[in-house]
C-alpha cells in the first residue's frame, strides 16, 4: 500500500484504536467527526491527493532509496540536493493550496534526522539503531504514514535543566526498563497534527548531559498507544468552525482547511525495543536536535512561502474589489510582499542547494543557511501580514457576519452598503475579507505568524546557531590581512 | 448632570429608545445585556469612573470653556497645549486600564473639529452653525455624552467620487430638504462604540467638490433616532465571550473589557435645523476632515501607547513565569518594546505641545506631527506585538482550553504539565497566555493592530498629508545655499 | 560683552594664547588659518551671527536667569519647558543653515548638567561648588563663550574599570593636590570643536566607585591652558578642503562649513580651586553623567533634524535636476525621509515639553524620552541617508572632479555629457551631487551618521537607561489585573 | 595564452596604446603608475592570481564550452546551475580577499547576456551575430581579457526617451554607417574598472522603441581605441591614496586595494562589422538588458557578501581590541550582521540553483530571484555598515592621523592614550579603525554602499521586474479558491 489518496488516508485514521482527545473540557466522542478536526484533516489529505495529480507528481513523490518504490515525498529520505529543493517546492505548493499548515513536514524532517543520527550512533557504539530505524522508515513509506515528529517538551522552568526540574515529567523520559522495551512518561507540547497522525516519533528536545541518560530517548509509538492523551489546543476564532452553515463557512474565512496543535501526554507508555532508536547516548542528542531543526527550518522556507502567496493573492483581490488596484502605493506594497516572500523562498532553496550527503547517505541541508532561512521567517511573514492589513482596508475587522445575508430582513441592506466595485458581488467581497481576517488574526494566523515565530525553534535558537556556525575567526583574518595587521 | 459614574452611564443608555441591532443574523432583543456588548460597555464606563478618581482627576476632567463647570475631558474643547497634552495622557491611562479600545475619543475629536470648522464657515458665509454647535457642545458637556464621531462612509468603488457611484447611498447625503430640517440617507462604517453612544455626530468623509453639496452635511442625531440600524461587527474570537463561565473568562484573555465596531445605516433619518452644522459648504469639508483626522491621529499617540504598556507588561510577566526574565535577549526585546512604545508617546506629546489656538479659540494639534504620529502607529504596534509573540513562546496558540481545569478528569494533568516556574500556578500562567493571545490575535488585536493601521485614516492618507505639509521647497533652499547653487 | 557676532568670536579666538595643535604629523603653525579648521569655525560663527538676526532672535537668545541680560541661548540655563523646546528649535535651525555640526551644544548641555549637580552635591556635603559654578556660568554668559564639554575619556580596555587600567591616565584624574588647586592628567577623546573653544568643562565619563575619587573631578580650564595638546582628527575626504579653488570648493560639497573632532591631552594641567566643581564626591558622578547625557540626547533631536532637512532638500533638488521629481516612488521616498526626520523632531520636542524643574531651578528634560530620542537618532539618519543615496542616482560617487570644468580641454565634454534636465546647468548638478556625497560619505557624514550613532553615548547606553526608567513592574500590574491574576 | 597571472595582466595593460585619462583636471601621463589607479589594478590582478591557487582553482576557473580549455571563470559561458553557483562563490571569495570591488564581473555578465541574445536575434532575423560573438568570446577566453561591460548611458533628462533628448549623444548611438562598420558616439557612465580593461563591450541601456534603431547598438571596442576619453571619478577620501608612506597606507585603511569608476566618452569611434553584435533590432534590447541585469544582480549576491565578511571580521576584531567582545549586545549585533550577509548569499545561490539553460545553451539565473537578490543588496549592506559603526565606537572618525606615530614628538602620546586592551598595539588598533572608516565612509564604502544601491540597476528597476514576474494573477486564484469565490 503506497501512495494513498486523501480518502484512503481518512479511512486509515478510522482504523486506529480510539484516541482520548479532550477539547474545551470534554472528551470528544468521535474526534474525526468534529468540525474543527475535520478542517485540519482536510489539509493533511491534500498531501495525499496531490501525490496523484500528474502535474505535480514529480515534486509530490519520490523513488524510495530503501525499496525503489514510488512513494510520497513526505516519507522520503532525501538522496540529493535536488530532492531537498523539491521538498521546498512541494511545501510551497501545499501552502498555496490550503492556506494553512498541512501538518506533515515534522514527520518527514524527523525521519531524515533520526536516520542520519542513528547511523552515527551505531558507528560509535556498535548499536543496531540504524538498521531498526531503516525498517521503520520502510514501514512508514509502505503505509504512507503521517508521522508526528515529537520534539518539544513542556519544559517547566526554563532556567533549569531537565534533571533539575521539580517534576521531571515535564521532559519525556524513561521511567522503567524491562525485557523487551522501556516505559516512558512525559508530554510533548505544540504537536502539529497529532490527532491526525498514525505514529509519533519521539525525540529529545535539547542536547543532554551525561547525567540525563533517562531523558535521552528516541522512539516511535503508534498514535493509539495505551497511555496517550491528547489535549486539543484552543485557537483564534476556532468556534466559528462549529457553525457549518454556508454563512458560517464564509465567516470562517477558509471554510475547508485548518491546522491543529495538541498537547500530547504520555503516561507510562510501553515502547518495544525494536522501536527504540536512541537510548542514553547523550552525546548524540545535539546532533539529532540540530539536524532535525535544520531540516525543519528549511521547511519554513517552503510552506510559509506558499501561504504567503495566498496573502499576496488576497491583497491583490481585495484591491481589485475595492477599486484601488491601480494606485501606485498599492502596487508598491504588493511588490514588497512578493519581494519578502521570495526572499524566504530563496533561503529555503539555497540551504537545499548547498546541502550535502551525510555519512548515512541521505542529504542534509546547509545548517547555517537553514537557520538564516528560519530567522527570516520569524520576521517577514509579520510584515507581509501587516501589508495585507494595510491594503485590505479596515472592513475585515468590522464587517457584520455573513449571516446577515441569509436573514431576509437585512440581506438587501448589506448587499447595498458593502458593495465595492460594481462588477463584484458583495458576498464575494465579504468572502475575501474573511479570508484576510483568517490569515492575519484568525485560525491561519496561528500558523502563519506564531508558528513562523516559534515552530522549529524560537528566534534566539537560530541566532545561537548562526553565531556558532559563522566562522567569525576566519572573517577576522580577512579584515586583519587587509589592514596589514601583523 | 455632569461627571456621571460608570453606573449612571449604563443607566443613561437604558433610557434611550430601543435600538435596532443585528448580530450574526439576528436582531438582538436587549443589546445591552448581550455579553459581547457588555464587555464593550465596560470599557466606556471606565472613562466615567476614572473621572471620579482623585488621583487622576486632573487628566480625566477639565474646566468647560463654555460653562466653567468641571466636565469630563472627553467632552472638552481644548483650551491650551497643556490640554492637548493631558488628552494624550488620559488616553494612555485608559489604555493601560482596559487593554483595548474605550470608544470615546472619536466623539471628543469630532467635537473639537466641528467647533473650529463651524466658526470658519460662519466667518465666510455669515451662517449660524457655530452658535448652534456651541449649544450642542454645552449639552454634550452637561449630559456627559458618549458621542460617536461618524466619518467613514462605506465608499463603494474607491476609484470613483461620491457623485459618480452607481448608488449614491454609499456616501451619507441629503435626500430631502423640508421645513425645519433635512432627511439623510447612507451609512457609516467602522463605527467604534456606536451602540454604546448617546449621539452620532455625522461628518463628511472627504473633501467634496462643488457638485457634491448633497454629500456635504454635518449634523447630529441621537443614537435612538428613527431610521437607524446597527450591524454589529464580527471580530476575532468574539464567540468566546458568549461563554461567561470562569473558565470562559480565562479563555477570553481579557474577561472584562472589549471593543466594538458597527456598520450604522441611516435610512431617511430626519435632522432638525438646529442640529445641522454644515450644509453644502463644500469648500470646508477639507478643513473639517483634516482637523478631525489630525486630532484623531494624535489620539493614537495616547490610547495605543496605553495598550502597548499592557503588551510590555504581559511580555515581562510571561518571561518571569517561564523562568527566562534574566536572559539578555529577553531584556533587550523588552527594551525595544518600551522604546517603540515611548516613541509613539513622544509623537503624541509633540504634536500637542506644538499645537496652536484656532480662530474659534480651541486648540488644534500640529497637523504635520499628528500625521507623523499616526504613521508610526501604523508600524510600531505590529512590531511590539511581534516581540510579545517572540517573548511569549508558542503556548499561547496551542494551549488547551481553561475548561480542562474544571474537568476533574483532566485538571491534574494540565496543572502538572503546563507549569512554568514553581512559584506560579499553572492557572495564572494560562491566564497571562490567553491575555497575550487576546492582544495579538484576538479581540484586542482588532484595536491594537488593525485599528492602528486604519483608524483615523489609512497609512497612505497620512503620507499625503506629510508630503503636503513638509515644505520641501524650503528644504531645497537649504541644500542649494550650502552647495552654493545660484 | 554679550551677544558677540561671528567676527567678534573669531577675534576672541585669536586672543587666546598659542594652542598646540597637531594634524597629520605636523604641529600647525597657525591653526586658525588652516582651511580645515576655518570651515569648522564658520559653523560655530553661525551660532553668533544668527543671534543678531531679528527673525530668529527669540530662539537664538534668552534672558539670563543669573543677570537678566539678553544672552546667547547656548550659554543659557533653561528656565522652563518652553526654553527646552526653543533649544531644540535653535539646533534644528542651525543644522539647516550649515548642514553639519556647529559644535556648541556640548558646552550648553554641560553647563546645565553641572549646574544642577553642583546644587545637589552642596545640599548633601555643604560644599561651595554651586556658588562657584554659578559664577562660572555668569562669566560664560558675559563673554559669550564656546565651551567644550569634555566628557569622554579614551577608556583603554573597556572590560576594566578606571582603577583597573594598566595606565590610569586613560581616564582623566587628579595626580596631585596642592594649595589653591589640583593637577590633572589624562585625555578626552572625540572632542567636538575643541580647538574652536574658549574653555573646556571637564566632567567624569561614568559613574565612579568609592575607590575612584581621583577620577571624580569636574572642573574648567581655558583652551590655552599650559599642558594641553590637541590632535586634530582625520575625517572622511578631509584633504579636499585643502584645495580652496572654486572647483575644489565644488568637490568639497559644502564649501563653507565643516565640523571638528579632536583628541585633547591634559598633561599635568593645573586647576585653581575656584574652577573645581566636583572633587571626589563619587556618588554624584552618575547624576552628572545621566543628566548631561539626557540634555545631549535631546540635542540630537534638533541638530540632526536640521541636517536631515538639508538631506531632504538635496534629494528633492537632485530629483528635479534629473527629471524624476514626479515619479511616485521618488515622492514616496521623500515622504519617508520627512516622516523619519519629523519623528526625531517629535522626540526632541516631547522630552522637552515633558521636562521638569530641578532642585537647582533649571529645567531638565524627561530622561526616558531623551534616551528614546537619541536611540532613534542612532537609526533614522542612516535610513534617511540611504534614501538620499537611492534618489540621487549613482553619479555622486563616480562623477569626475569639478576641476575638469576648469580645464578648457575637457569642459565642454563634461558639460555636454553630465547634463540633466535642460534648464539646469551641469555645474549646478555637480554641485548638488557633491553636497550629497559630503552628506552621506564625506565630511558631514561623520556628523550626520557616526556622531548620530556614538555622540551623547552609544546605542547600548541608551538602551540601559530606557530599560531602567521604563517602570516595567508597573506595566506587569496592568497586564495581571486585566488577566485577573491574583 | 590562457590563465594569466596578476603580473602578466599588468604587463598586458601596458601593451595597450596610450589611454586618454583625466583626473582632477589633468590628463594623467602614465595612468598605470598613478597610485589611485594602481590600487584599483591590484584588485583586478587578484582575479588572475587566485586562478593559479590550487585550493580555489575549482571556483576560479572553468572548462570552456567553446574550446575545452581551462579558462578563467570570468570569461566563461555558464554551462550549468553549478556553474552559476560557482560564480557566486568566486565573487564572495574575491570580496573577502580585497574588501572592495574587483571590477571584473560586469564583463562576465555582459558576455553571457550578449551570447544568449545574439542567438535569439539570429533565430528571428537570420543574422550572423551569434557566430561573430562566439568568436569574440573565444578571443576573450584565450587572451584572458578584462572586459568592461558598458551599459549605463548618462541619460540626460530622465523624463525623456533617448530620441527626445535635446542632445541625443547622452545615449550612445550610431552616427554614421560605412562600409565595414559603424561610427558610434556617446558616453557610458559609472564604468567600473574601465581604465583597467582590455575591451569595452557596449550594450544599449534600456528597451528601445522602433524609432530608436540608432540607439540599438551592441558592439566591442578595444580600450585603447581612437576617440575614447576616460574621466576618472573622484571618490570619498581618494586623496589619501596619494600619500604612499607607511602611515599614509594606514590612514587609507585598505592600503593595497581600491575600486575604480569612470565616465567613458566615445567620440566617433569606428567599430568594424565583425565586432557588431546587434544593430537596430530594437525588439531585443529588452531581452539583452534584462538578462544582463539579472546576471549582474546575481553577482551582488556574491561580491558584496565577500566584502560583508570583511565588515563582520572588522567588527569582531575591533570588539576584541576594545575589550568588549563578550558583551551580549556585541555578540548579538555580530550575529545580525552574519544573518543579513548570509541572507544575501542565500539569494545569490538560489537564483543560481533555480537557473535554466537558454536556447543558446548557456545558463541564465532565475530572473525573479536575481531581482530579489539585488533588492536586498540595496538594503542589507547599509544595515551591516550601520552595525559595524555601532560596534566600532566613534574613534574611527575622530582618530588622529597615523602620521602622528611617525612624529617623535607625538608618538608616545598617541600610543599611550589610544591603547585598547593591553595585548594589542595602538598601531594595530588604528589600522583596524581606518579599515572600518574605509569600509563605511571611505573608498570601499563607494562600492559597498552606493554601488550596492545603484549598480546593476537602482532599486526601483528591481521592483518593476519583481512586480512583472510575480504572477500575481495566479496568487489571486489561490486566494479566491480558498475563499470559495465563484
PDB file of N, CA and C in Angstrom, chain C residues 139-204:
ATOM      1  N   UNK C 139      30.241  84.218  33.927  1.00  0.00           N
ATOM      2  CA  UNK C 139      31.333  84.576  33.015  1.00  0.00           C
ATOM      3  C   UNK C 139      31.077  84.043  31.611  1.00  0.00           C
ATOM      4  N   UNK C 140      30.635  82.806  31.559  1.00  0.00           N
ATOM      5  CA  UNK C 140      30.370  82.196  30.250  1.00  0.00           C
ATOM      6  C   UNK C 140      29.342  83.016  29.476  1.00  0.00           C
ATOM      7  N   UNK C 141      28.302  83.423  30.187  1.00  0.00           N
ATOM      8  CA  UNK C 141      27.260  84.245  29.560  1.00  0.00           C
ATOM      9  C   UNK C 141      27.828  85.582  29.092  1.00  0.00           C
ATOM     10  N   UNK C 142      28.579  86.189  29.979  1.00  0.00           N
ATOM     11  CA  UNK C 142      29.065  87.536  29.705  1.00  0.00           C
ATOM     12  C   UNK C 142      30.055  87.551  28.553  1.00  0.00           C
ATOM     13  N   UNK C 143      30.940  86.557  28.542  1.00  0.00           N
ATOM     14  CA  UNK C 143      31.935  86.509  27.465  1.00  0.00           C
ATOM     15  C   UNK C 143      31.429  85.738  26.262  1.00  0.00           C
ATOM     16  N   UNK C 144      30.205  85.231  26.363  1.00  0.00           N
ATOM     17  CA  UNK C 144      29.619  84.504  25.239  1.00  0.00           C
ATOM     18  C   UNK C 144      30.559  83.400  24.742  1.00  0.00           C
ATOM     19  N   UNK C 145      31.002  82.591  25.711  1.00  0.00           N
ATOM     20  CA  UNK C 145      31.999  81.561  25.429  1.00  0.00           C
ATOM     21  C   UNK C 145      31.462  80.382  24.614  1.00  0.00           C
ATOM     22  N   UNK C 146      32.348  79.839  23.804  1.00  0.00           N
ATOM     23  CA  UNK C 146      32.172  78.461  23.342  1.00  0.00           C
ATOM     24  C   UNK C 146      32.845  77.574  24.374  1.00  0.00           C
ATOM     25  N   UNK C 147      32.073  76.685  24.935  1.00  0.00           N
ATOM     26  CA  UNK C 147      32.621  75.770  25.943  1.00  0.00           C
ATOM     27  C   UNK C 147      32.619  74.355  25.380  1.00  0.00           C
ATOM     28  N   UNK C 148      33.755  73.729  25.480  1.00  0.00           N
ATOM     29  CA  UNK C 148      33.874  72.337  25.060  1.00  0.00           C
ATOM     30  C   UNK C 148      33.525  71.458  26.261  1.00  0.00           C
ATOM     31  N   UNK C 149      32.377  70.825  26.194  1.00  0.00           N
ATOM     32  CA  UNK C 149      32.008  69.903  27.276  1.00  0.00           C
ATOM     33  C   UNK C 149      32.817  68.629  27.140  1.00  0.00           C
ATOM     34  N   UNK C 150      33.720  68.419  28.081  1.00  0.00           N
ATOM     35  CA  UNK C 150      34.702  67.318  27.966  1.00  0.00           C
ATOM     36  C   UNK C 150      34.257  66.118  28.779  1.00  0.00           C
ATOM     37  N   UNK C 151      33.679  65.171  28.188  1.00  0.00           N
ATOM     38  CA  UNK C 151      33.267  64.015  28.971  1.00  0.00           C
ATOM     39  C   UNK C 151      34.002  62.730  28.624  1.00  0.00           C
ATOM     40  N   UNK C 152      34.122  62.391  27.360  1.00  0.00           N
ATOM     41  CA  UNK C 152      34.540  61.032  27.004  1.00  0.00           C
ATOM     42  C   UNK C 152      36.036  60.798  27.126  1.00  0.00           C
ATOM     43  N   UNK C 153      36.433  59.947  28.060  1.00  0.00           N
ATOM     44  CA  UNK C 153      37.826  59.547  28.180  1.00  0.00           C
ATOM     45  C   UNK C 153      38.128  58.462  27.149  1.00  0.00           C
ATOM     46  N   UNK C 154      39.418  58.285  26.834  1.00  0.00           N
ATOM     47  CA  UNK C 154      39.779  57.239  25.858  1.00  0.00           C
ATOM     48  C   UNK C 154      39.427  55.836  26.350  1.00  0.00           C
ATOM     49  N   UNK C 155      39.489  55.605  27.628  1.00  0.00           N
ATOM     50  CA  UNK C 155      38.950  54.396  28.283  1.00  0.00           C
ATOM     51  C   UNK C 155      39.778  53.117  28.188  1.00  0.00           C
ATOM     52  N   UNK C 156      40.785  53.054  27.338  1.00  0.00           N
ATOM     53  CA  UNK C 156      41.656  51.877  27.321  1.00  0.00           C
ATOM     54  C   UNK C 156      40.889  50.586  27.103  1.00  0.00           C
ATOM     55  N   UNK C 157      41.074  49.636  28.006  1.00  0.00           N
ATOM     56  CA  UNK C 157      40.399  48.350  27.920  1.00  0.00           C
ATOM     57  C   UNK C 157      39.002  48.502  28.513  1.00  0.00           C
ATOM     58  N   UNK C 158      37.992  48.409  27.649  1.00  0.00           N
ATOM     59  CA  UNK C 158      36.610  48.641  28.106  1.00  0.00           C
ATOM     60  C   UNK C 158      36.099  47.577  29.059  1.00  0.00           C
ATOM     61  N   UNK C 159      36.806  46.488  29.203  1.00  0.00           N
ATOM     62  CA  UNK C 159      36.317  45.481  30.152  1.00  0.00           C
ATOM     63  C   UNK C 159      36.809  45.783  31.574  1.00  0.00           C
ATOM     64  N   UNK C 160      37.540  46.883  31.711  1.00  0.00           N
ATOM     65  CA  UNK C 160      38.080  47.210  33.028  1.00  0.00           C
ATOM     66  C   UNK C 160      37.610  48.576  33.516  1.00  0.00           C
ATOM     67  N   UNK C 161      37.543  48.711  34.814  1.00  0.00           N
ATOM     68  CA  UNK C 161      37.211  49.975  35.457  1.00  0.00           C
ATOM     69  C   UNK C 161      38.394  50.947  35.324  1.00  0.00           C
ATOM     70  N   UNK C 162      38.174  52.255  35.559  1.00  0.00           N
ATOM     71  CA  UNK C 162      39.283  53.207  35.542  1.00  0.00           C
ATOM     72  C   UNK C 162      40.422  52.768  36.475  1.00  0.00           C
ATOM     73  N   UNK C 163      40.044  52.318  37.635  1.00  0.00           N
ATOM     74  CA  UNK C 163      41.074  51.981  38.613  1.00  0.00           C
ATOM     75  C   UNK C 163      41.787  50.676  38.283  1.00  0.00           C
ATOM     76  N   UNK C 164      41.292  49.949  37.305  1.00  0.00           N
ATOM     77  CA  UNK C 164      41.916  48.673  36.953  1.00  0.00           C
ATOM     78  C   UNK C 164      42.821  48.766  35.719  1.00  0.00           C
ATOM     79  N   UNK C 165      42.794  49.898  35.029  1.00  0.00           N
ATOM     80  CA  UNK C 165      43.591  50.027  33.811  1.00  0.00           C
ATOM     81  C   UNK C 165      45.073  49.934  34.141  1.00  0.00           C
ATOM     82  N   UNK C 166      45.824  49.377  33.242  1.00  0.00           N
ATOM     83  CA  UNK C 166      47.279  49.329  33.421  1.00  0.00           C
ATOM     84  C   UNK C 166      47.817  50.750  33.578  1.00  0.00           C
ATOM     85  N   UNK C 167      47.387  51.635  32.688  1.00  0.00           N
ATOM     86  CA  UNK C 167      47.796  53.040  32.765  1.00  0.00           C
ATOM     87  C   UNK C 167      46.560  53.866  33.126  1.00  0.00           C
ATOM     88  N   UNK C 168      46.511  54.392  34.363  1.00  0.00           N
ATOM     89  CA  UNK C 168      45.286  55.094  34.785  1.00  0.00           C
ATOM     90  C   UNK C 168      45.024  56.365  33.969  1.00  0.00           C
ATOM     91  N   UNK C 169      46.051  56.819  33.226  1.00  0.00           N
ATOM     92  CA  UNK C 169      45.881  58.073  32.500  1.00  0.00           C
ATOM     93  C   UNK C 169      44.850  57.989  31.381  1.00  0.00           C
ATOM     94  N   UNK C 170      44.382  56.791  31.046  1.00  0.00           N
ATOM     95  CA  UNK C 170      43.341  56.726  30.013  1.00  0.00           C
ATOM     96  C   UNK C 170      42.008  57.256  30.539  1.00  0.00           C
ATOM     97  N   UNK C 171      41.974  57.584  31.827  1.00  0.00           N
ATOM     98  CA  UNK C 171      40.855  58.361  32.382  1.00  0.00           C
ATOM     99  C   UNK C 171      41.446  59.610  33.040  1.00  0.00           C
ATOM    100  N   UNK C 172      40.855  60.768  32.804  1.00  0.00           N
ATOM    101  CA  UNK C 172      41.348  61.996  33.434  1.00  0.00           C
ATOM    102  C   UNK C 172      41.237  61.841  34.953  1.00  0.00           C
ATOM    103  N   UNK C 173      42.284  62.230  35.650  1.00  0.00           N
ATOM    104  CA  UNK C 173      42.230  62.120  37.101  1.00  0.00           C
ATOM    105  C   UNK C 173      43.200  63.107  37.742  1.00  0.00           C
ATOM    106  N   UNK C 174      43.025  63.285  39.027  1.00  0.00           N
ATOM    107  CA  UNK C 174      43.870  64.183  39.807  1.00  0.00           C
ATOM    108  C   UNK C 174      45.156  63.445  40.137  1.00  0.00           C
ATOM    109  N   UNK C 175      46.280  64.025  39.753  1.00  0.00           N
ATOM    110  CA  UNK C 175      47.559  63.376  40.062  1.00  0.00           C
ATOM    111  C   UNK C 175      48.287  64.078  41.203  1.00  0.00           C
ATOM    112  N   UNK C 176      47.852  65.293  41.500  1.00  0.00           N
ATOM    113  CA  UNK C 176      48.480  65.985  42.618  1.00  0.00           C
ATOM    114  C   UNK C 176      47.477  66.997  43.164  1.00  0.00           C
ATOM    115  N   UNK C 177      47.522  67.217  44.448  1.00  0.00           N
ATOM    116  CA  UNK C 177      46.672  68.206  45.088  1.00  0.00           C
ATOM    117  C   UNK C 177      47.608  69.180  45.798  1.00  0.00           C
ATOM    118  N   UNK C 178      47.406  70.422  45.598  1.00  0.00           N
ATOM    119  CA  UNK C 178      48.257  71.412  46.256  1.00  0.00           C
ATOM    120  C   UNK C 178      47.409  72.590  46.682  1.00  0.00           C
ATOM    121  N   UNK C 179      48.030  73.455  47.426  1.00  0.00           N
ATOM    122  CA  UNK C 179      47.310  74.656  47.856  1.00  0.00           C
ATOM    123  C   UNK C 179      46.781  75.384  46.637  1.00  0.00           C
ATOM    124  N   UNK C 180      45.529  75.702  46.704  1.00  0.00           N
ATOM    125  CA  UNK C 180      44.969  76.513  45.628  1.00  0.00           C
ATOM    126  C   UNK C 180      44.543  75.747  44.408  1.00  0.00           C
ATOM    127  N   UNK C 181      44.644  74.425  44.447  1.00  0.00           N
ATOM    128  CA  UNK C 181      44.142  73.723  43.279  1.00  0.00           C
ATOM    129  C   UNK C 181      44.634  72.301  43.156  1.00  0.00           C
ATOM    130  N   UNK C 182      44.383  71.708  41.977  1.00  0.00           N
ATOM    131  CA  UNK C 182      44.805  70.328  41.718  1.00  0.00           C
ATOM    132  C   UNK C 182      45.509  70.277  40.362  1.00  0.00           C
ATOM    133  N   UNK C 183      46.253  69.186  40.194  1.00  0.00           N
ATOM    134  CA  UNK C 183      46.881  68.907  38.895  1.00  0.00           C
ATOM    135  C   UNK C 183      46.146  67.712  38.286  1.00  0.00           C
ATOM    136  N   UNK C 184      45.721  67.844  37.052  1.00  0.00           N
ATOM    137  CA  UNK C 184      45.023  66.721  36.413  1.00  0.00           C
ATOM    138  C   UNK C 184      45.822  66.207  35.225  1.00  0.00           C
ATOM    139  N   UNK C 185      45.598  64.922  34.961  1.00  0.00           N
ATOM    140  CA  UNK C 185      46.248  64.292  33.809  1.00  0.00           C
ATOM    141  C   UNK C 185      45.238  63.357  33.133  1.00  0.00           C
ATOM    142  N   UNK C 186      45.412  63.200  31.856  1.00  0.00           N
ATOM    143  CA  UNK C 186      44.540  62.307  31.106  1.00  0.00           C
ATOM    144  C   UNK C 186      44.227  62.886  29.742  1.00  0.00           C
ATOM    145  N   UNK C 187      43.163  62.381  29.168  1.00  0.00           N
ATOM    146  CA  UNK C 187      42.791  62.857  27.829  1.00  0.00           C
ATOM    147  C   UNK C 187      41.289  62.751  27.681  1.00  0.00           C
ATOM    148  N   UNK C 188      40.759  63.531  26.750  1.00  0.00           N
ATOM    149  CA  UNK C 188      39.346  63.401  26.377  1.00  0.00           C
ATOM    150  C   UNK C 188      39.307  63.194  24.871  1.00  0.00           C
ATOM    151  N   UNK C 189      38.580  62.200  24.438  1.00  0.00           N
ATOM    152  CA  UNK C 189      38.520  61.852  23.015  1.00  0.00           C
ATOM    153  C   UNK C 189      37.259  62.423  22.375  1.00  0.00           C
ATOM    154  N   UNK C 190      37.250  62.452  21.055  1.00  0.00           N
ATOM    155  CA  UNK C 190      36.063  62.878  20.286  1.00  0.00           C
ATOM    156  C   UNK C 190      35.602  64.273  20.694  1.00  0.00           C
ATOM    157  N   UNK C 191      36.527  65.194  20.986  1.00  0.00           N
ATOM    158  CA  UNK C 191      36.094  66.493  21.476  1.00  0.00           C
ATOM    159  C   UNK C 191      35.688  67.410  20.329  1.00  0.00           C
ATOM    160  N   UNK C 192      34.387  67.569  20.217  1.00  0.00           N
ATOM    161  CA  UNK C 192      33.795  68.373  19.165  1.00  0.00           C
ATOM    162  C   UNK C 192      34.184  69.842  19.351  1.00  0.00           C
ATOM    163  N   UNK C 193      34.758  70.428  18.306  1.00  0.00           N
ATOM    164  CA  UNK C 193      35.062  71.860  18.334  1.00  0.00           C
ATOM    165  C   UNK C 193      36.081  72.275  19.372  1.00  0.00           C
ATOM    166  N   UNK C 194      36.931  71.359  19.828  1.00  0.00           N
ATOM    167  CA  UNK C 194      37.845  71.674  20.939  1.00  0.00           C
ATOM    168  C   UNK C 194      38.737  72.874  20.619  1.00  0.00           C
ATOM    169  N   UNK C 195      39.299  72.890  19.400  1.00  0.00           N
ATOM    170  CA  UNK C 195      40.225  73.963  19.032  1.00  0.00           C
ATOM    171  C   UNK C 195      39.488  75.295  18.873  1.00  0.00           C
ATOM    172  N   UNK C 196      38.201  75.232  18.667  1.00  0.00           N
ATOM    173  CA  UNK C 196      37.409  76.444  18.448  1.00  0.00           C
ATOM    174  C   UNK C 196      36.771  76.976  19.724  1.00  0.00           C
ATOM    175  N   UNK C 197      37.195  76.440  20.863  1.00  0.00           N
ATOM    176  CA  UNK C 197      36.539  76.772  22.123  1.00  0.00           C
ATOM    177  C   UNK C 197      37.353  77.762  22.931  1.00  0.00           C
ATOM    178  N   UNK C 198      36.659  78.416  23.835  1.00  0.00           N
ATOM    179  CA  UNK C 198      37.349  79.245  24.815  1.00  0.00           C
ATOM    180  C   UNK C 198      37.701  78.445  26.063  1.00  0.00           C
ATOM    181  N   UNK C 199      36.904  77.487  26.346  1.00  0.00           N
ATOM    182  CA  UNK C 199      37.022  76.789  27.624  1.00  0.00           C
ATOM    183  C   UNK C 199      36.746  75.295  27.452  1.00  0.00           C
ATOM    184  N   UNK C 200      37.353  74.519  28.343  1.00  0.00           N
ATOM    185  CA  UNK C 200      36.972  73.111  28.475  1.00  0.00           C
ATOM    186  C   UNK C 200      36.329  72.898  29.831  1.00  0.00           C
ATOM    187  N   UNK C 201      35.158  72.306  29.817  1.00  0.00           N
ATOM    188  CA  UNK C 201      34.496  71.974  31.079  1.00  0.00           C
ATOM    189  C   UNK C 201      34.571  70.451  31.219  1.00  0.00           C
ATOM    190  N   UNK C 202      35.452  70.039  32.133  1.00  0.00           N
ATOM    191  CA  UNK C 202      35.799  68.618  32.246  1.00  0.00           C
ATOM    192  C   UNK C 202      34.872  67.917  33.235  1.00  0.00           C
ATOM    193  N   UNK C 203      34.366  66.772  32.812  1.00  0.00           N
ATOM    194  CA  UNK C 203      33.437  66.000  33.662  1.00  0.00           C
ATOM    195  C   UNK C 203      33.860  64.538  33.671  1.00  0.00           C
ATOM    196  N   UNK C 204      33.541  63.797  34.707  1.00  0.00           N
ATOM    197  CA  UNK C 204      33.815  62.358  34.680  1.00  0.00           C
ATOM    198  C   UNK C 204      32.912  61.680  33.657  1.00  0.00           C
TER     199      UNK C 204
END
